[in-house]
Amino acid sequence: MENKETEINELGEFGLINHLTKDFPLKNPETKKGVGDDAAILSFGDKDVLVTTDLLLEGVHFDVRYVPLKHLGYKAAIVNFSDIYAMNGTPKQITVSIGVSSRFTVEHLEAIYSGIKLACELYGVDMVGGDTSASVSGLVISITCIGVAAPEDVVRRDGAKPTDIICVSGDLGAAYMGLQLLERENRVGQGQKDFQPDFSGKEYILERQLKPEARKDIIEELRKEGIKPTAMMDVSDGLSSELLHICKASDTGCRVYEDKIPIDYQTAMMAEEFNMNLVTAAMNGGEDYELLFTVPLTDHEKIEKMKGVRMIGYVTKPELGCALVTRDGAELPLKAQGWNAFTKE
Amino acid sequence: MENKETEINELGEFGLINHLTKDFPLKNPETKKGVGDDAAILSFGDKDVLVTTDLLLEGVHFDVRYVPLKHLGYKAAIVNFSDIYAMNGTPKQITVSIGVSSRFTVEHLEAIYSGIKLACELYGVDMVGGDTSASVSGLVISITCIGVAAPEDVVRRDGAKPTDIICVSGDLGAAYMGLQLLERENRVGQGQKDFQPDFSGKEYILERQLKPEARKDIIEELRKEGIKPTAMMDVSDGLSSELLHICKASDTGCRVYEDKIPIDYQTAMMAEEFNMNLVTAAMNGGEDYELLFTVPLTDHEKIEKMKGVRMIGYVTKPELGCALVTRDGAELPLKAQGWNAFTKE
């Protein structure tokens, strides 16, 4: 290969995707929306077809030393379902391509597929294709998910309007703290035969990291309550990052309140044990797979009645920027930390 | 990970996929056909939506020492388009996920994307999603292609009937011989500064390996002639392997004639230079991305008039098995060599 100049980490993850995909004009009437949302929106007949894809690489996105392979398969499927729900759609099919090196056996692959199968069963999704091939360097999992929605139901990330209420489901930061715990116990246990990590009282944050769920239930409840969000995303890279995406796409600003951010007790305990800033973990930890969405002010009362949904702030005009309002009333500009590590070989 | 027992290469590529996917029942009415054809067939509204996916791994599916990155991008897109054409559909969208390690620069990624873009332009396909992430171990390219067809137009691999004529487009074995040439020149050139490989008179086989095309033209011509194949596949793993797939899925046998297999002059010359069996290269080389299809006997005259399509044999009852009839009239049972190398780390 020629020796050229721009290192990839100079552009960052999102900058890189934008840079590489900006010259791809869309030509087909069957394409409504390409790059730039949780899923692409395709139009076939009277249906909108949603497509999302995720590439998971060993040593970057997961570590088989402490992630059971069945959980890995489950999570790989779930994160794709989550992207379809985040468009207010229903996931219908997935394809699964796996690359494995020879240190993996058929039983290892069976474990991965059993996790995928369980996820498919619970969420009513069909596995329709893909393949398994050799890899010279560890495990590679690529999943594409296809979903469907009536065109009028699809929710993009670009529809937020000033005065809209910002809502988030569940709680945040737990998956991140679960990862910190797994990594610590892995370090502590290294070289010790029969080492048994102590996870008691920390089951919730572990489960959030190892076996997350997609918020199908929230989508169904919103529909039942007659609420259609103006914008929606799932929280995969962290609340700060997703808020910035919605505000950029919608050309708005936002204010979210530190004391409204939903955080579980175990997450808080773990952050204290690690001497980490709890709000930073909740705002930037990522992998929560909760739904972040905006609704018109008029839906205030309906949202208030919904269990498992918290109102955390509101949408503003763009010139006000995006900020976290701290407990003492200070405004901290939101920063996207996202996932941005291009590691050295 | 636990130490379990079955090595992956014990099952082989196709055996492995069958084994891992056999317990996934299809549940959704929107799924017409899952694993087991060139693409999955989904049904949304009045359209059939076709989905195919391909995972390409450095060191297994390609070698960046002799494959220019733009060509790599082009080919990665083309092989997916080819799968959609092989269902008699029209490719409409692709998603592209790329994993790269830090030895790749932004310019390298630009080269890959420029190849993908060229393929998209020539075939009228939109790039609608995907992402770029870090990899700790070389280049990973995962492409999913979505196509569309009227339900009555879709051609599967399971519709061949005894007495149907077996046809193939273009010629076979050239891509395989091109790969042999590239690998040889790479070996010869190793350690030699300013080494210039000699490719003169071998441009065709190189192009077949580095920049294959999908046979959109054949699909269009078949449609113009009013021919709907009874079964169809693209030749990616080799003619023998694909014939066995069609015959297994259709519950038939087949006879193909050695002297009818279309082979280009450069392919023959190269096989002679390498002292390789030419028919083996054409039957098992793979990566031809030609269309293999069967038509009713009544379409004989129409096919005869089509340029670039050769009749190579006929479909039989299943009990007759699948065989190549040699020039001297002997019958050699077809064997699937396919791509089946699970390499050691």
XYZ file of C-alpha atoms in Angstrom, chain B residues 25-345:
321
model
C -37.705 -21.586 12.950
C -39.175 -18.764 10.849
C -42.138 -17.084 12.522
C -42.981 -13.895 10.662
C -45.349 -13.793 7.677
C -42.920 -11.206 6.262
C -40.286 -13.946 5.860
C -40.724 -16.076 2.739
C -37.319 -17.742 2.632
C -34.487 -17.650 5.151
C -31.079 -19.306 4.972
C -30.322 -21.383 1.895
C -30.367 -19.299 -1.287
C -28.298 -16.455 -2.740
C -30.448 -14.046 -0.752
C -33.251 -14.174 1.786
C -36.742 -13.350 0.477
C -38.827 -10.972 2.597
C -42.340 -9.852 1.830
C -43.394 -6.285 2.569
C -46.610 -5.080 1.008
C -46.744 -6.045 -2.672
C -42.975 -6.409 -3.086
C -40.460 -9.107 -2.356
C -37.408 -7.658 -0.669
C -34.168 -9.590 -1.141
C -31.353 -9.451 1.394
C -27.841 -10.807 1.076
C -24.737 -10.208 3.146
C -21.036 -10.866 2.788
C -18.205 -10.691 5.309
C -14.707 -10.226 3.864
C -11.683 -10.705 6.115
C -8.108 -9.717 5.358
C -5.797 -12.706 5.083
C -8.708 -15.036 4.327
C -10.768 -13.499 1.519
C -8.243 -10.990 0.219
C -4.610 -9.973 0.494
C -3.866 -6.241 0.446
C -0.342 -6.942 -0.797
C -1.682 -7.440 -4.294
C -5.266 -6.235 -4.304
C -5.594 -2.468 -4.828
C -8.002 -1.084 -2.227
C -10.258 0.575 -4.786
C -10.669 -2.765 -6.545
C -11.330 -4.412 -3.211
C -14.178 -1.995 -2.518
C -15.572 -2.455 -6.003
C -15.489 -6.235 -5.785
C -16.964 -6.283 -2.263
C -19.995 -4.410 -3.603
C -20.263 -6.390 -6.860
C -20.368 -9.810 -5.193
C -23.426 -8.671 -3.246
C -25.150 -7.226 -6.324
C -24.479 -10.544 -8.045
C -26.406 -12.394 -5.313
C -29.447 -10.172 -5.889
C -29.323 -10.631 -9.675
C -29.056 -14.376 -9.045
C -32.558 -14.146 -7.504
C -33.731 -12.279 -10.642
C -34.019 -9.119 -8.542
C -32.644 -5.597 -8.773
C -30.138 -4.422 -6.145
C -31.246 -1.106 -4.622
C -29.289 -0.390 -1.451
C -26.194 -1.498 0.434
C -24.836 -0.973 3.910
C -21.088 -1.026 4.412
C -19.311 -1.704 7.709
C -15.545 -1.546 7.765
C -13.122 -2.391 10.562
C -9.605 -1.015 10.135
C -6.456 -1.106 12.197
C -4.215 1.893 12.683
C -1.872 0.971 9.839
C -4.652 2.111 7.523
C -5.027 5.820 6.855
C -8.019 7.899 5.844
C -6.702 7.784 2.273
C -6.792 3.992 2.329
C -10.407 4.094 3.449
C -11.175 6.656 0.766
C -9.778 4.260 -1.815
C -12.042 1.431 -0.604
C -15.079 3.710 -0.568
C -14.245 5.078 -4.034
C -14.441 1.528 -5.389
C -17.750 0.946 -3.629
C -19.019 4.252 -4.962
C -18.068 3.390 -8.543
C -19.878 0.064 -8.266
C -22.942 1.812 -6.807
C -22.965 4.326 -9.652
C -22.632 1.740 -12.400
C -25.322 -0.522 -10.960
C -27.685 2.183 -9.685
C -27.415 1.220 -6.008
C -27.629 3.553 -2.985
C -25.252 3.311 -0.028
C -27.571 3.768 2.943
C -25.715 2.881 6.114
C -22.982 1.144 7.995
C -20.047 2.391 9.955
C -16.311 2.383 10.362
C -14.647 1.135 13.489
C -11.264 0.227 14.843
C -9.917 -3.277 14.428
C -6.967 -4.789 16.250
C -6.234 -7.124 13.404
C -6.421 -5.907 9.865
C -9.188 -5.033 7.513
C -12.755 -6.324 7.802
C -15.461 -5.429 5.252
C -19.076 -6.390 5.811
C -21.616 -5.504 3.129
C -25.345 -6.146 3.115
C -27.329 -5.599 -0.074
C -31.069 -5.091 -0.345
C -32.857 -5.728 -3.617
C -36.397 -5.839 -4.850
C -38.479 -7.950 -7.203
C -42.095 -8.591 -8.043
C -43.010 -11.782 -6.161
C -43.744 -13.612 -9.439
C -40.268 -12.768 -10.807
C -38.136 -14.176 -8.000
C -36.056 -17.197 -9.027
C -34.853 -19.530 -6.296
C -32.413 -22.382 -6.585
C -35.026 -25.057 -5.928
C -37.097 -24.960 -9.128
C -35.027 -27.018 -11.591
C -36.920 -29.889 -13.275
C -35.635 -32.965 -15.131
C -35.014 -32.167 -18.841
C -34.393 -28.462 -18.063
C -31.367 -27.076 -19.886
C -28.444 -25.910 -17.742
C -26.975 -22.593 -18.880
C -24.087 -20.449 -17.755
C -23.106 -16.920 -18.728
C -19.619 -15.732 -19.710
C -16.679 -18.013 -19.058
C -15.300 -19.806 -16.032
C -11.995 -20.285 -14.256
C -10.473 -16.942 -15.254
C -10.719 -15.315 -11.812
C -9.068 -18.337 -10.257
C -6.185 -18.278 -12.732
C -5.863 -14.528 -12.158
C -5.428 -15.210 -8.461
C -2.756 -17.834 -9.156
C -0.896 -15.287 -11.268
C -1.125 -12.552 -8.619
C 0.101 -14.906 -5.926
C 3.021 -16.081 -8.035
C 4.139 -12.566 -8.939
C 3.846 -11.594 -5.282
C 6.118 -14.484 -4.286
C 8.621 -13.709 -7.034
C 8.677 -10.025 -6.163
C 9.179 -10.471 -2.444
C 12.182 -8.577 -1.163
C 12.935 -7.132 -4.606
C 12.766 -3.373 -4.607
C 11.123 -1.852 -7.695
C 10.015 -5.288 -8.887
C 7.602 -4.936 -11.795
C 5.384 -7.978 -12.316
C 4.794 -8.917 -15.947
C 1.074 -9.060 -16.635
C 1.085 -8.423 -20.388
C -1.294 -10.646 -22.303
C -2.939 -11.607 -19.009
C -5.108 -8.567 -18.476
C -8.367 -10.436 -18.833
C -7.750 -12.997 -16.078
C -6.422 -10.261 -13.792
C -9.497 -8.160 -14.336
C -11.720 -11.146 -13.670
C -10.020 -11.581 -10.300
C -9.619 -7.945 -9.299
C -12.606 -6.245 -10.875
C -15.400 -8.719 -11.580
C -18.793 -7.558 -12.809
C -22.271 -8.709 -11.831
C -24.372 -9.965 -14.752
C -27.091 -7.337 -14.727
C -26.988 -7.481 -18.539
C -27.910 -11.170 -18.609
C -30.860 -10.627 -16.261
C -32.105 -7.814 -18.490
C -31.696 -9.906 -21.627
C -33.513 -12.880 -20.129
C -36.365 -10.556 -19.227
C -36.407 -9.078 -22.733
C -36.533 -12.549 -24.249
C -39.373 -13.525 -21.927
C -37.349 -16.249 -20.247
C -37.817 -16.911 -16.557
C -35.246 -19.451 -15.326
C -36.597 -22.324 -13.238
C -33.569 -22.073 -10.904
C -30.624 -19.691 -10.696
C -27.455 -19.000 -8.690
C -24.321 -16.994 -9.189
C -21.045 -18.859 -9.497
C -19.053 -17.759 -6.466
C -17.727 -21.036 -5.046
C -17.249 -22.808 -8.376
C -19.533 -24.372 -10.969
C -19.443 -27.859 -9.360
C -20.459 -26.526 -5.983
C -23.309 -24.407 -7.392
C -24.633 -27.243 -9.569
C -24.758 -29.448 -6.484
C -26.633 -26.727 -4.599
C -29.264 -26.385 -7.322
C -29.676 -30.143 -7.702
C -29.918 -30.691 -3.948
C -32.444 -27.884 -3.485
C -34.458 -29.001 -6.540
C -34.148 -32.726 -5.793
C -32.680 -33.507 -9.199
C -29.490 -34.777 -10.756
C -27.576 -33.263 -13.696
C -25.177 -33.906 -16.533
C -22.798 -31.218 -17.733
C -20.402 -31.675 -20.634
C -16.713 -30.981 -20.314
C -16.503 -29.748 -23.897
C -19.326 -27.235 -23.330
C -17.758 -25.468 -20.328
C -16.913 -21.944 -21.517
C -13.241 -21.123 -20.947
C -11.324 -18.090 -22.168
C -8.068 -18.385 -24.115
C -6.043 -16.577 -21.406
C -7.407 -18.930 -18.767
C -6.295 -21.925 -20.826
C -2.833 -20.457 -21.467
C -2.336 -19.683 -17.799
C -3.435 -23.164 -16.711
C -0.907 -24.623 -19.117
C 1.854 -22.354 -17.799
C 1.022 -23.455 -14.237
C 0.655 -27.077 -15.354
C -2.831 -27.160 -13.814
C -5.889 -29.086 -14.958
C -7.944 -26.580 -16.909
C -11.318 -28.209 -16.336
C -10.679 -28.439 -12.591
C -9.925 -24.704 -12.560
C -13.126 -23.950 -14.476
C -15.302 -26.300 -12.408
C -13.935 -25.437 -8.961
C -12.052 -22.143 -9.214
C -14.919 -19.941 -8.152
C -15.264 -16.135 -7.939
C -16.578 -16.058 -11.512
C -19.819 -14.252 -10.562
C -21.398 -15.610 -13.710
C -25.030 -16.730 -13.650
C -25.818 -20.433 -13.621
C -29.460 -21.126 -14.443
C -31.856 -23.710 -15.736
C -34.618 -23.167 -18.298
C -37.352 -25.409 -19.710
C -36.445 -27.304 -22.866
C -38.961 -25.132 -24.741
C -36.680 -22.100 -24.262
C -33.905 -23.846 -26.201
C -34.139 -21.682 -29.302
C -34.335 -18.417 -27.401
C -31.248 -19.299 -25.365
C -29.386 -20.332 -28.488
C -29.755 -16.789 -29.828
C -28.466 -15.123 -26.650
C -24.894 -13.923 -26.805
C -22.736 -14.762 -23.827
C -24.853 -17.652 -22.620
C -23.796 -21.243 -23.108
C -25.895 -24.401 -22.693
C -23.672 -26.819 -20.792
C -25.929 -29.728 -19.890
C -29.314 -30.783 -18.606
C -31.185 -31.602 -15.419
C -31.944 -35.265 -14.665
C -33.940 -37.277 -12.148
C -32.264 -37.303 -8.731
C -31.310 -40.978 -8.813
C -28.923 -40.330 -11.708
C -26.744 -38.101 -9.508
C -24.645 -35.153 -10.646
C -21.833 -35.765 -13.095
C -19.437 -34.179 -15.526
C -19.375 -35.994 -18.873
C -15.781 -35.935 -20.132
C -14.699 -35.632 -23.777
C -14.290 -39.409 -23.957
C -17.777 -40.032 -22.569
C -16.824 -40.978 -19.007
C -18.971 -39.675 -16.143
C -17.162 -38.067 -13.221
C -19.306 -37.406 -10.138
C -19.341 -33.687 -9.253
C -17.647 -32.766 -5.993
C -18.117 -29.541 -4.082
C -14.749 -28.142 -3.288
C -16.131 -24.698 -2.511
C -14.281 -22.503 -0.173
C -13.488 -24.479 2.903
C -10.294 -23.370 4.590
C -10.461 -22.786 8.294
C -6.923 -21.619 8.816
C -4.912 -22.039 11.967
C -4.054 -18.974 13.977
